[in-house]
Coordinates of C-alpha atoms and ligand atoms in Angstrom, one line a residue:
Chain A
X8 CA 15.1 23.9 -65.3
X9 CA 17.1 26.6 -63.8
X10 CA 17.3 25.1 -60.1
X11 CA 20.9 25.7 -58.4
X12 CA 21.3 23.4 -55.6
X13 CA 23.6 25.4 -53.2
X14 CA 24.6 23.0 -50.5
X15 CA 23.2 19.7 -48.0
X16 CA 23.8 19.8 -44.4
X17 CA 23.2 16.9 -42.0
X18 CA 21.7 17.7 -38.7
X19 CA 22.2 14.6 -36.0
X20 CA 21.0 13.6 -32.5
X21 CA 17.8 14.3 -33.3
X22 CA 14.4 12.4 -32.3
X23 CA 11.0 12.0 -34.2
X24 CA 8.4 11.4 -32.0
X25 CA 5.1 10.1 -33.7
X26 CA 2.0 11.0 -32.3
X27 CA -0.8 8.7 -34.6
X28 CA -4.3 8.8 -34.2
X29 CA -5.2 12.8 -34.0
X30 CA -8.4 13.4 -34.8
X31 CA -8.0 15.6 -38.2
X32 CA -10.6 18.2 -37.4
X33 CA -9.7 21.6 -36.4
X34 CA -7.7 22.7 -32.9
X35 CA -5.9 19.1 -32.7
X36 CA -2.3 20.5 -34.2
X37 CA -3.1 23.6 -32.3
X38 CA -3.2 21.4 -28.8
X39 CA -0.1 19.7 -29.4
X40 CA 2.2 22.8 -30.4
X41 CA 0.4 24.3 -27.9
X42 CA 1.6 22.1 -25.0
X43 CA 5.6 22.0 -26.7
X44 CA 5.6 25.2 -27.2
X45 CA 4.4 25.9 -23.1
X46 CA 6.8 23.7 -22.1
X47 CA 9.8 25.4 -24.1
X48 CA 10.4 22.8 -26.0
X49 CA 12.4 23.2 -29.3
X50 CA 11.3 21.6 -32.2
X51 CA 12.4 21.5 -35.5
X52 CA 10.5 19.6 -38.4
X53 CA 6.8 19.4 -38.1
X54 CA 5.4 16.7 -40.8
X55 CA 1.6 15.6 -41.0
X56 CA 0.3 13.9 -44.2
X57 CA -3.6 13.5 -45.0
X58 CA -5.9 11.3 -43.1
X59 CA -7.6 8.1 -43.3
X60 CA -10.4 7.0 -41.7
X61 CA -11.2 10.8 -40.0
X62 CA -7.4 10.4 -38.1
X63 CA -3.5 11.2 -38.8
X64 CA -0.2 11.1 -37.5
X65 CA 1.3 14.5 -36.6
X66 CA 5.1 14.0 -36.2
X67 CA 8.1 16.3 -35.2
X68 CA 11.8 16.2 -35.2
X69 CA 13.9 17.6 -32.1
X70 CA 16.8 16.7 -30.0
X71 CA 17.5 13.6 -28.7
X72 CA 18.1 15.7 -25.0
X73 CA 15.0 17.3 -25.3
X74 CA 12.6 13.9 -26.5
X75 CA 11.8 13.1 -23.2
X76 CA 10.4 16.4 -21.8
X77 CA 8.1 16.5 -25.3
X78 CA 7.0 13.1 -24.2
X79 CA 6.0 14.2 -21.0
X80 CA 4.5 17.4 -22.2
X81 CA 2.5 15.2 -24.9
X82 CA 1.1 12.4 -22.5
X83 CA -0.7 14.7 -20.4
X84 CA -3.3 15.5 -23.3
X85 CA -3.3 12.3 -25.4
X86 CA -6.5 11.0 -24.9
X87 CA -7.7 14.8 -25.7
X88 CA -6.4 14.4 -29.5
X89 CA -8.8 11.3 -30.0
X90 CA -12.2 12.2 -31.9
X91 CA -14.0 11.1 -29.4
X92 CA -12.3 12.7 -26.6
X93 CA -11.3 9.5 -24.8
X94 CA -9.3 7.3 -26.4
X95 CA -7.0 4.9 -26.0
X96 CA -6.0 4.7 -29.8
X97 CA -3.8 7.8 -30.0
X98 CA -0.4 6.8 -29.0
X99 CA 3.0 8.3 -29.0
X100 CA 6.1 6.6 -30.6
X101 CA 9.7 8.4 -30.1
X102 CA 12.6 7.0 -31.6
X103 CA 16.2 8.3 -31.8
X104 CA 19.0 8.0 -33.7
X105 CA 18.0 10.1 -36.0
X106 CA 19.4 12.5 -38.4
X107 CA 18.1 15.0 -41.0
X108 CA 19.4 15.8 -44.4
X109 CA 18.8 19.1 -46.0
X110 CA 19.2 19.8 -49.8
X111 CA 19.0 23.7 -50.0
X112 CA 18.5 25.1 -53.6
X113 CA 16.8 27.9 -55.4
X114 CA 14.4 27.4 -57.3
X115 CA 13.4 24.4 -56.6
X116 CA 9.6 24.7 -57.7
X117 CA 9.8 22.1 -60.6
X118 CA 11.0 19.9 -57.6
X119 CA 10.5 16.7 -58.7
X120 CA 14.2 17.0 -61.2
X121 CA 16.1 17.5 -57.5
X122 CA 13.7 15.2 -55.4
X123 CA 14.1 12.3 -57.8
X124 CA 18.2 13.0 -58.0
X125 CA 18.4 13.1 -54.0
X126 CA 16.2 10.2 -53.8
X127 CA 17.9 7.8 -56.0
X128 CA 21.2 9.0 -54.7
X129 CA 20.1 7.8 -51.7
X130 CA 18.4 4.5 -52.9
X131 CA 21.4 3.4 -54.5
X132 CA 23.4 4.0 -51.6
X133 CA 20.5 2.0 -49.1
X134 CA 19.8 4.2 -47.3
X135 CA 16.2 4.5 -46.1
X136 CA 13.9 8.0 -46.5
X137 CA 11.8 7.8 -43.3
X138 CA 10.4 11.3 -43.3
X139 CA 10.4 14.0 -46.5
X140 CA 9.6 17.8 -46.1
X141 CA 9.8 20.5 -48.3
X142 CA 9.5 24.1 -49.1
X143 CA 10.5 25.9 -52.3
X144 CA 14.0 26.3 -51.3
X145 CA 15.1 22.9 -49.3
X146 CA 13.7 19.0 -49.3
X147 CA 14.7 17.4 -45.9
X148 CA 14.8 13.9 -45.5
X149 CA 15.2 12.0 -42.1
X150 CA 17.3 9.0 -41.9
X151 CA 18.9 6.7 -39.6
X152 CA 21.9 8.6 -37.9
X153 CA 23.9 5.5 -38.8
X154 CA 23.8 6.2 -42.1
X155 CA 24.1 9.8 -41.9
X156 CA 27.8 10.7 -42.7
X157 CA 27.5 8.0 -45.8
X158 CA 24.4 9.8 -47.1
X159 CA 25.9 13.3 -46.7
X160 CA 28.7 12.1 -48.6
X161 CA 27.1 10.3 -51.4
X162 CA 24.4 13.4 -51.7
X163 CA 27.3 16.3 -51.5
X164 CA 29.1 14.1 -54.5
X165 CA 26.1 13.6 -56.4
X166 CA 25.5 17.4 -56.6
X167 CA 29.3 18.2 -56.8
X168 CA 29.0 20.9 -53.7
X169 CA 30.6 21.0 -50.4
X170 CA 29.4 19.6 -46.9
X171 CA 28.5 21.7 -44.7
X172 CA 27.8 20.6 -40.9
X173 CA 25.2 22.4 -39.7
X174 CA 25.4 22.9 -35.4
X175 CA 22.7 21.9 -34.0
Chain B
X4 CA 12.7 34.0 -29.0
X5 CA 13.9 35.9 -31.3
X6 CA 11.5 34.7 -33.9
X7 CA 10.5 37.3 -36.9
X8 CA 7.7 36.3 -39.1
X9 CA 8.0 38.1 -42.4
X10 CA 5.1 36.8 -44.7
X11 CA 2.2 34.9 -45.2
X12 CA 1.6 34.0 -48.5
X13 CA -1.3 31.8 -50.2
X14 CA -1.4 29.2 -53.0
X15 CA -4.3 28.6 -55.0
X16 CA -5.3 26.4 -57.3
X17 CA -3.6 23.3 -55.8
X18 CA -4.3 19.8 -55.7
X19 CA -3.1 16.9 -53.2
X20 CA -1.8 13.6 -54.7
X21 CA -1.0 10.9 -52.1
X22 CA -0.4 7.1 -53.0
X23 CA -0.3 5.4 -49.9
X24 CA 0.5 1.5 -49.1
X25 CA 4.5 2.5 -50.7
X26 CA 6.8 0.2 -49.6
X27 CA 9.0 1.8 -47.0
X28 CA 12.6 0.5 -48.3
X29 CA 15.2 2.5 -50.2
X30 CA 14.3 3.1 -53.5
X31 CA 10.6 3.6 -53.4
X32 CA 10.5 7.7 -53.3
X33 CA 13.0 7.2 -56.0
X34 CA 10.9 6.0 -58.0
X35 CA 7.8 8.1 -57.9
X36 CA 9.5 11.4 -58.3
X37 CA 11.6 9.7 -61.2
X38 CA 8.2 9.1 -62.5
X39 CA 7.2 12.4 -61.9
X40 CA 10.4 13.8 -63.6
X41 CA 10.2 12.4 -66.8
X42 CA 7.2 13.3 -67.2
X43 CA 8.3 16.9 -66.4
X44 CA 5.8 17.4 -63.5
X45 CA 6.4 20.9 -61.6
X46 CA 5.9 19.6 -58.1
X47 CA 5.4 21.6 -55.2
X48 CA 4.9 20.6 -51.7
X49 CA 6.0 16.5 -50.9
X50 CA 5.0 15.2 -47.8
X51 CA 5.9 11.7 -46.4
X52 CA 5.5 10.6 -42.5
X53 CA 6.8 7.6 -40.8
X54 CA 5.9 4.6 -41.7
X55 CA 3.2 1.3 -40.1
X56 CA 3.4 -1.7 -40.9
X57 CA 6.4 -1.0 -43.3
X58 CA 4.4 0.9 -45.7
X59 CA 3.7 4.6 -45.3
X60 CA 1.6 7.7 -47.9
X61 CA 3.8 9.8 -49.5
X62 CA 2.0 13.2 -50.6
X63 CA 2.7 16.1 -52.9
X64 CA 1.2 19.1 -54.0
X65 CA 0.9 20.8 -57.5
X66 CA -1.1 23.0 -59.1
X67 CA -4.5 21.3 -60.6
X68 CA -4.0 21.7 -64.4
X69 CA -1.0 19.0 -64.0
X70 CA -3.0 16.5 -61.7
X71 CA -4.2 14.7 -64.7
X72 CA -1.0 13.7 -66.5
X73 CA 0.7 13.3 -62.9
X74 CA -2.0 10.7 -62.0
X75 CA -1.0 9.2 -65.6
X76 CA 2.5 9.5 -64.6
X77 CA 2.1 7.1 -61.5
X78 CA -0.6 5.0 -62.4
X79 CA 1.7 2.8 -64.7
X80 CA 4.6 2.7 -61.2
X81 CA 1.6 1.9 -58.5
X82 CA 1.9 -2.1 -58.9
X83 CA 5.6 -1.7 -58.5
X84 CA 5.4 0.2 -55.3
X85 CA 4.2 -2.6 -52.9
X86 CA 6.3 -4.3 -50.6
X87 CA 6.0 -7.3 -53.0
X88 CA 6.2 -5.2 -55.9
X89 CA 3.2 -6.9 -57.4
X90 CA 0.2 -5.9 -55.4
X91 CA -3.2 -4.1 -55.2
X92 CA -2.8 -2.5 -52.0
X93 CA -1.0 0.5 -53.5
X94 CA -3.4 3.3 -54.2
X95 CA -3.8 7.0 -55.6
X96 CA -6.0 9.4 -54.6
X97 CA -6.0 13.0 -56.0
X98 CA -8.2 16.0 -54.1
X99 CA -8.2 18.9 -56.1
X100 CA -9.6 22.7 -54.4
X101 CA -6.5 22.7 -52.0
X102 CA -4.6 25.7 -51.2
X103 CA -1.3 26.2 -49.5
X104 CA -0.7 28.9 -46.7
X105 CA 3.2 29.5 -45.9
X106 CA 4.4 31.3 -42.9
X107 CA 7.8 32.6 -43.6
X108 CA 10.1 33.9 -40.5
X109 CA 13.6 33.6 -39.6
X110 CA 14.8 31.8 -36.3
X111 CA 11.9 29.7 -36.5
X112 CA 13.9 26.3 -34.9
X113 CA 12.0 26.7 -32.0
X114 CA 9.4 26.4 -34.0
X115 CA 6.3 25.0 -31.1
X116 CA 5.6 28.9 -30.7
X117 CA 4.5 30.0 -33.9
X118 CA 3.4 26.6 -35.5
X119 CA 1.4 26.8 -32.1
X120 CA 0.1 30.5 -32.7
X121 CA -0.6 29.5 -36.1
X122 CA -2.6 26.6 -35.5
X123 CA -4.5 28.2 -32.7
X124 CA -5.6 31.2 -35.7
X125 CA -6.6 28.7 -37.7
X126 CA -8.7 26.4 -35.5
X127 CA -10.4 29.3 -34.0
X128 CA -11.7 30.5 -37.1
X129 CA -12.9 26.5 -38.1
X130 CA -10.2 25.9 -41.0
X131 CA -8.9 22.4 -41.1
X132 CA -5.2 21.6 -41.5
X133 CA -5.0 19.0 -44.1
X134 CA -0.8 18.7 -44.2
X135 CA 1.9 20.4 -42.5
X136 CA 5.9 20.7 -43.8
X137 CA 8.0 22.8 -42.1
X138 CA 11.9 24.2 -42.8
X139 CA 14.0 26.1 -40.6
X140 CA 12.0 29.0 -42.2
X141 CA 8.9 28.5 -43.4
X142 CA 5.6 26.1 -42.1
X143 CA 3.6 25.5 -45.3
X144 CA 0.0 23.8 -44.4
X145 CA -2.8 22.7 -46.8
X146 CA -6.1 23.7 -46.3
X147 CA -9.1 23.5 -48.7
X148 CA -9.5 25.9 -51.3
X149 CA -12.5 27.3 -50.0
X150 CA -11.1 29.1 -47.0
X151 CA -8.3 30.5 -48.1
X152 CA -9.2 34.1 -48.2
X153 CA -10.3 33.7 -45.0
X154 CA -7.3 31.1 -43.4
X155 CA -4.9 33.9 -44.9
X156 CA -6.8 37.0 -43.5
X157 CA -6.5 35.6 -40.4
X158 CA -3.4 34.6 -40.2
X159 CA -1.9 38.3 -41.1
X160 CA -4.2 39.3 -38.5
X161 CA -2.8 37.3 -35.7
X162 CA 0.7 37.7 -37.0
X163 CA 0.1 41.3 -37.8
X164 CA 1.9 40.8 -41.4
X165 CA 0.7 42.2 -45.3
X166 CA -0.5 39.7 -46.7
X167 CA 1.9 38.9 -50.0
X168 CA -0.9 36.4 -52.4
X169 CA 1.7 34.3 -54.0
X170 CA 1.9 34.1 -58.1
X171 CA 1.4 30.3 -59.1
Ligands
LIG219 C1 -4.6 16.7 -37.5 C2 -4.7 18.1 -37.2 O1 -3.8 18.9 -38.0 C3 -6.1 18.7 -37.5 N1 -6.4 18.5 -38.9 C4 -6.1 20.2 -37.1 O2 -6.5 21.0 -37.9 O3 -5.8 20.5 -36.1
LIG220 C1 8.7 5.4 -48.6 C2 10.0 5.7 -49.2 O1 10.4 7.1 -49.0 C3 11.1 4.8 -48.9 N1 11.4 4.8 -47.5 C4 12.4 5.1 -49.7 O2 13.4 5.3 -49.1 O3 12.3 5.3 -50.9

């Protein structure tokens, strides 16, 4: 399908912090970058999927040594991403430990041949695919750090290219 | 911080596939876009966030003229899906009249400051964010259909870019 897949890089000490519960109408996503990006906070995925019930979870991936200042940047305008204003059902999760894994290709828009190769590669070795984002050119995955130098291995094999670490 | 955005670009013609209630254990994204493969379904955006309850939605995008035999596709896998592998609770639900708008920059890892300009454009002018996936270089979101012209005039505006109406 013509899709060269040019190399995977693993990027660790990073964080996802979870907010769930955002009201999916317009200006919600807006208040949240809004507040990281006045505090200078750095961050690097950004993953929402579609709602239920009127609400989602907007999630983002940073460093582990910057998770704390995004939590404290966030709590000041939870109860503000509710749909009613006022909640107490929006709630912030932040978990560390985490690592992301980056398959970078050209063209990649028939993804599902490279997707379903990365994903299986990954299955087979148990490891679990917490978070999956993609553009034309690269699918991220997040996984548990743990199992981070296992996965780049078993991915950079299955694809016959070579690792490369990228510096966070 | 040395962010350049270089393009916005918008997709028509799109449609949203999400199956939500997938197990979230290894193996599981596997086997939807191995689905998806053999069936030789061009996929476009895929979007999964973390998971409740130890299932999560996993989403992707594609244009509408293949929603039909990608629906086909994973209708025959949805049983096998479930945490128990044998249950009802795993469902698909397919949107069509979506459109995807990309941003495209470089330096974009401190991404809060133009996901937060972009999201500001958008809710200002009433268009709904329906999905966000970011890379180091692009933030794709999905928006419906119907506000496209407008979602993507107002982005170049605000980011004071041509406008660059990507070929499906
Ligand atoms: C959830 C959030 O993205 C909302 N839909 C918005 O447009 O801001
Ligand atoms: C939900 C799905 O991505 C699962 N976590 C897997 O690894 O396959």
């Amino acid at each position: 399908e013509g899709v060269v897949v040019r190399g995977v890089s693993l990027l660790g000490n990073q964080s996802k912090v979870t907010i769930s519960g955002v009201a999916d109408r317009p200006g919600f996503a807006a208040r949240i970058f809004g507040a990281l990006s006045e505090a200078h906070i750095r961050v690097d995925m950004i993953v929402q999927n579609v709602s239920h019930t009127g609400v989602t979870d907007v999630s983002l991936t940073l460093a582990t040594e910057d998770a704390k200042r995004a939590e404290d940047a966030l709590r000041g305008i939870l109860q503000e991403l509710a749909p009613d204003g006022d909640s107490d059902e929006v709630k912030i999760k932040i978990a560390a430990g985490v690592a992301k894994l980056s398959v970078v290709g050209i063209g990649m828009r028939s993804q599902s041949g490279v997707a379903s190769r990365l994903f299986s590669v990954l299955a087979e070795n148990g490891v679990n695919i917490q978070m999956i984002s993609t553009s034309e050119i690269l699918i991220a995955v997040t996984i548990d750090e743990a199992e981070g130098k296992l996965a780049a291995r078993v991915v950079h094999d299955a694809f016959g290219l070579a690792l490369d670490p990228e510096k966070a």
